[in-house]
PDB file of C-alpha atoms in Angstrom:
ATOM      1  CA  MET A  28     110.984 114.341 161.460  1.00 73.00           C
ATOM      2  CA  ASN A  29     112.014 112.548 158.294  1.00 89.00           C
ATOM      3  CA  ARG A  30     110.325 113.004 154.926  1.00 90.00           C
ATOM      4  CA  GLU A  31     108.620 109.569 154.961  1.00 92.00           C
ATOM      5  CA  ILE A  32     106.820 110.268 158.230  1.00 91.00           C
ATOM      6  CA  LYS A  33     105.769 113.722 156.992  1.00 88.00           C
ATOM      7  CA  ASN A  34     104.308 112.175 153.839  1.00 91.00           C
ATOM      8  CA  LYS A  35     102.363 109.595 155.876  1.00 92.00           C
ATOM      9  CA  ILE A  36     100.977 112.335 158.124  1.00 91.00           C
ATOM     10  CA  LYS A  37      99.980 114.385 155.091  1.00 91.00           C
ATOM     11  CA  LYS A  38      98.241 111.413 153.425  1.00 94.00           C
ATOM     12  CA  ALA A  39      96.407 110.537 156.639  1.00 94.00           C
ATOM     13  CA  GLY A  40      95.407 114.197 156.924  1.00 93.00           C
ATOM     14  CA  MET A  41      94.032 114.182 153.381  1.00 95.00           C
ATOM     15  CA  VAL A  42      91.945 111.091 154.088  1.00 96.00           C
ATOM     16  CA  ALA A  43      90.702 112.599 157.356  1.00 95.00           C
ATOM     17  CA  PHE A  44      89.886 115.885 155.604  1.00 95.00           C
ATOM     18  CA  LEU A  45      87.902 114.126 152.851  1.00 96.00           C
ATOM     19  CA  LEU A  46      85.986 112.107 155.455  1.00 97.00           C
ATOM     20  CA  TYR A  47      85.348 115.298 157.419  1.00 96.00           C
ATOM     21  CA  ILE A  48      84.004 117.127 154.342  1.00 95.00           C
ATOM     22  CA  ALA A  49      81.781 114.143 153.470  1.00 95.00           C
ATOM     23  CA  ALA A  50      80.378 114.053 157.017  1.00 94.00           C
ATOM     24  CA  LEU A  51      79.849 117.832 156.979  1.00 92.00           C
ATOM     25  CA  ILE A  52      77.935 117.620 153.696  1.00 91.00           C
ATOM     26  CA  TYR A  53      75.795 114.776 155.033  1.00 91.00           C
ATOM     27  CA  PHE A  54      74.866 116.476 158.305  1.00 87.00           C
ATOM     28  CA  LEU A  55      74.285 119.913 156.760  1.00 86.00           C
ATOM     29  CA  PHE A  56      72.317 118.867 153.680  1.00 84.00           C
ATOM     30  CA  PHE A  57      70.982 115.306 153.900  1.00 84.00           C
ATOM     31  CA  SER A  58      70.477 114.254 157.524  1.00 79.00           C
ATOM     32  CA  GLU A  59      66.790 113.696 158.238  1.00 68.00           C
ATOM     33  CA  SER A  60      67.270 113.919 162.006  1.00 60.00           C
ATOM     34  CA  TYR A  61      68.096 117.641 161.905  1.00 55.00           C
ATOM     35  CA  GLY A  62      64.698 118.926 160.866  1.00 51.00           C
ATOM     36  CA  ARG A  63      65.034 118.793 157.076  1.00 53.00           C
ATOM     37  CA  ALA A  64      61.692 119.425 155.382  1.00 53.00           C
ATOM     38  CA  GLY A  65      60.488 117.530 152.331  1.00 55.00           C
ATOM     39  CA  PHE A  66      61.284 119.161 148.996  1.00 54.00           C
ATOM     40  CA  ALA A  67      57.700 120.411 148.424  1.00 52.00           C
ATOM     41  CA  GLU A  68      57.583 121.975 151.919  1.00 57.00           C
ATOM     42  CA  ARG A  69      60.830 123.925 151.657  1.00 65.00           C
ATOM     43  CA  GLU A  70      60.801 127.691 152.068  1.00 78.00           C
ATOM     44  CA  TYR A  71      63.464 130.363 152.266  1.00 82.00           C
ATOM     45  CA  HIS A  72      64.590 130.933 155.844  1.00 81.00           C
ATOM     46  CA  TYR A  73      67.268 133.387 156.868  1.00 88.00           C
ATOM     47  CA  ASN A  74      68.566 135.458 159.757  1.00 90.00           C
ATOM     48  CA  VAL A  75      70.895 138.388 159.113  1.00 92.00           C
ATOM     49  CA  VAL A  76      70.755 139.922 162.614  1.00 91.00           C
ATOM     50  CA  PRO A  77      73.859 138.914 164.594  1.00 94.00           C
ATOM     51  CA  PHE A  78      73.218 136.961 167.807  1.00 89.00           C
ATOM     52  CA  ARG A  79      69.419 136.794 167.313  1.00 90.00           C
ATOM     53  CA  GLU A  80      69.294 132.987 167.157  1.00 85.00           C
ATOM     54  CA  ILE A  81      71.976 132.555 169.806  1.00 82.00           C
ATOM     55  CA  LYS A  82      69.920 134.679 172.228  1.00 82.00           C
ATOM     56  CA  ARG A  83      66.738 132.820 171.290  1.00 83.00           C
ATOM     57  CA  PHE A  84      68.331 129.459 172.061  1.00 78.00           C
ATOM     58  CA  TRP A  85      69.454 130.690 175.490  1.00 74.00           C
ATOM     59  CA  ARG A  86      66.169 132.429 176.409  1.00 76.00           C
ATOM     60  CA  GLU A  87      63.601 129.919 175.218  1.00 75.00           C
ATOM     61  CA  GLN A  88      63.151 126.423 176.568  1.00 66.00           C
ATOM     62  CA  LEU A  89      64.044 124.567 173.354  1.00 72.00           C
ATOM     63  CA  GLY A  90      65.504 121.507 175.026  1.00 74.00           C
ATOM     64  CA  VAL A  91      69.069 120.439 175.673  1.00 77.00           C
ATOM     65  CA  PHE A  92      69.392 118.586 172.360  1.00 80.00           C
ATOM     66  CA  ALA A  93      68.388 121.659 170.329  1.00 78.00           C
ATOM     67  CA  VAL A  94      70.747 123.968 172.237  1.00 78.00           C
ATOM     68  CA  VAL A  95      73.714 121.591 172.043  1.00 79.00           C
ATOM     69  CA  THR A  96      73.074 120.738 168.396  1.00 80.00           C
ATOM     70  CA  ASN A  97      72.800 124.354 167.299  1.00 82.00           C
ATOM     71  CA  LEU A  98      75.250 126.248 169.460  1.00 85.00           C
ATOM     72  CA  LEU A  99      77.924 123.725 170.312  1.00 88.00           C
ATOM     73  CA  GLY A 100      77.438 121.742 167.104  1.00 87.00           C
ATOM     74  CA  ASN A 101      78.166 124.793 164.953  1.00 91.00           C
ATOM     75  CA  VAL A 102      81.435 125.413 166.783  1.00 94.00           C
ATOM     76  CA  VAL A 103      82.578 121.792 167.090  1.00 92.00           C
ATOM     77  CA  GLY A 104      81.565 121.036 163.502  1.00 92.00           C
ATOM     78  CA  PHE A 105      84.266 123.350 162.161  1.00 95.00           C
ATOM     79  CA  VAL A 106      87.062 122.534 164.631  1.00 96.00           C
ATOM     80  CA  PRO A 107      88.412 119.703 162.433  1.00 95.00           C
ATOM     81  CA  PHE A 108      88.729 122.173 159.555  1.00 95.00           C
ATOM     82  CA  GLY A 109      91.093 124.328 161.611  1.00 94.00           C
ATOM     83  CA  PHE A 110      93.158 121.335 162.716  1.00 93.00           C
ATOM     84  CA  ILE A 111      93.367 119.202 159.584  1.00 94.00           C
ATOM     85  CA  LEU A 112      93.806 121.836 156.864  1.00 93.00           C
ATOM     86  CA  PRO A 113      97.188 123.050 158.208  1.00 92.00           C
ATOM     87  CA  LEU A 114      98.426 119.432 158.162  1.00 89.00           C
ATOM     88  CA  ILE A 115      97.757 119.016 154.464  1.00 91.00           C
ATOM     89  CA  VAL A 116      98.350 122.556 153.150  1.00 90.00           C
ATOM     90  CA  ARG A 117     101.639 124.002 154.311  1.00 87.00           C
ATOM     91  CA  ARG A 118     100.724 127.603 153.429  1.00 89.00           C
ATOM     92  CA  ALA A 119      97.503 127.376 155.475  1.00 87.00           C
ATOM     93  CA  ARG A 120      99.155 127.408 158.872  1.00 88.00           C
ATOM     94  CA  GLY A 121      98.465 130.964 159.965  1.00 92.00           C
ATOM     95  CA  PHE A 122      95.656 131.777 162.375  1.00 95.00           C
ATOM     96  CA  PHE A 123      94.269 134.576 160.202  1.00 95.00           C
ATOM     97  CA  LEU A 124      94.231 132.475 157.018  1.00 95.00           C
ATOM     98  CA  ILE A 125      92.586 129.476 158.699  1.00 95.00           C
ATOM     99  CA  THR A 126      89.971 131.776 160.243  1.00 96.00           C
ATOM    100  CA  LEU A 127      89.318 133.424 156.866  1.00 97.00           C
ATOM    101  CA  LEU A 128      89.075 130.048 155.083  1.00 96.00           C
ATOM    102  CA  GLY A 129      86.741 128.755 157.810  1.00 96.00           C
ATOM    103  CA  PHE A 130      84.551 131.819 157.317  1.00 97.00           C
ATOM    104  CA  ALA A 131      84.588 131.286 153.533  1.00 97.00           C
ATOM    105  CA  LEU A 132      83.565 127.623 153.889  1.00 96.00           C
ATOM    106  CA  SER A 133      80.820 128.556 156.327  1.00 96.00           C
ATOM    107  CA  LEU A 134      79.552 131.326 154.028  1.00 97.00           C
ATOM    108  CA  PHE A 135      79.518 128.875 151.113  1.00 96.00           C
ATOM    109  CA  VAL A 136      77.515 126.356 153.164  1.00 94.00           C
ATOM    110  CA  GLU A 137      75.030 129.008 154.317  1.00 93.00           C
ATOM    111  CA  VAL A 138      74.486 130.330 150.775  1.00 94.00           C
ATOM    112  CA  VAL A 139      73.958 126.801 149.428  1.00 92.00           C
ATOM    113  CA  GLN A 140      71.463 126.157 152.235  1.00 89.00           C
ATOM    114  CA  LEU A 141      69.604 129.341 151.307  1.00 90.00           C
ATOM    115  CA  ILE A 142      69.551 128.621 147.566  1.00 90.00           C
ATOM    116  CA  THR A 143      68.503 124.984 147.978  1.00 87.00           C
ATOM    117  CA  LYS A 144      66.102 125.818 150.827  1.00 86.00           C
ATOM    118  CA  VAL A 145      67.784 123.183 152.998  1.00 85.00           C
ATOM    119  CA  GLY A 146      68.200 124.645 156.436  1.00 80.00           C
ATOM    120  CA  CYS A 147      68.518 128.352 157.041  1.00 85.00           C
ATOM    121  CA  PHE A 148      70.988 131.082 156.137  1.00 92.00           C
ATOM    122  CA  ASP A 149      71.986 132.277 159.597  1.00 93.00           C
ATOM    123  CA  VAL A 150      74.630 134.895 160.376  1.00 95.00           C
ATOM    124  CA  ASP A 151      74.947 133.336 163.838  1.00 94.00           C
ATOM    125  CA  ASP A 152      76.035 130.077 162.196  1.00 93.00           C
ATOM    126  CA  LEU A 153      78.713 132.043 160.329  1.00 95.00           C
ATOM    127  CA  ILE A 154      79.956 133.424 163.647  1.00 95.00           C
ATOM    128  CA  LEU A 155      79.936 130.049 165.437  1.00 95.00           C
ATOM    129  CA  ASN A 156      81.442 128.113 162.508  1.00 96.00           C
ATOM    130  CA  THR A 157      84.223 130.667 162.097  1.00 97.00           C
ATOM    131  CA  LEU A 158      84.926 130.483 165.828  1.00 96.00           C
ATOM    132  CA  GLY A 159      85.188 126.697 165.535  1.00 96.00           C
ATOM    133  CA  ALA A 160      87.596 126.886 162.598  1.00 96.00           C
ATOM    134  CA  ALA A 161      89.744 129.421 164.434  1.00 93.00           C
TER     135      ALA A 161
END
């Protein structure tokens, strides 16, 4: 592949990555349709027991939308990270590094959700997001 085509792919990847990050921020922190409470009603919520929420979603009748949004959404939401980042950062092409960076991004998101009381810090989300990035 010639240099011009590589540069176009890299630029398109950068645009796609920025759009992906913007969409991720919107859905994780601002989307009203995913159960965000008003600022006055916010409380700290967290789960540090691995697989607790995953088991709860499978055992309880929470509805198809809730199961798909939580379980599949956490995996699929980080798949673009694992695909696009290697296109724009040459050194980020190894499986281990992408998995580690996906975990770091997920941990950052979960900590911000805990601090801002938007959503819940959930170790299961860390597991599913990291799986998606990998």
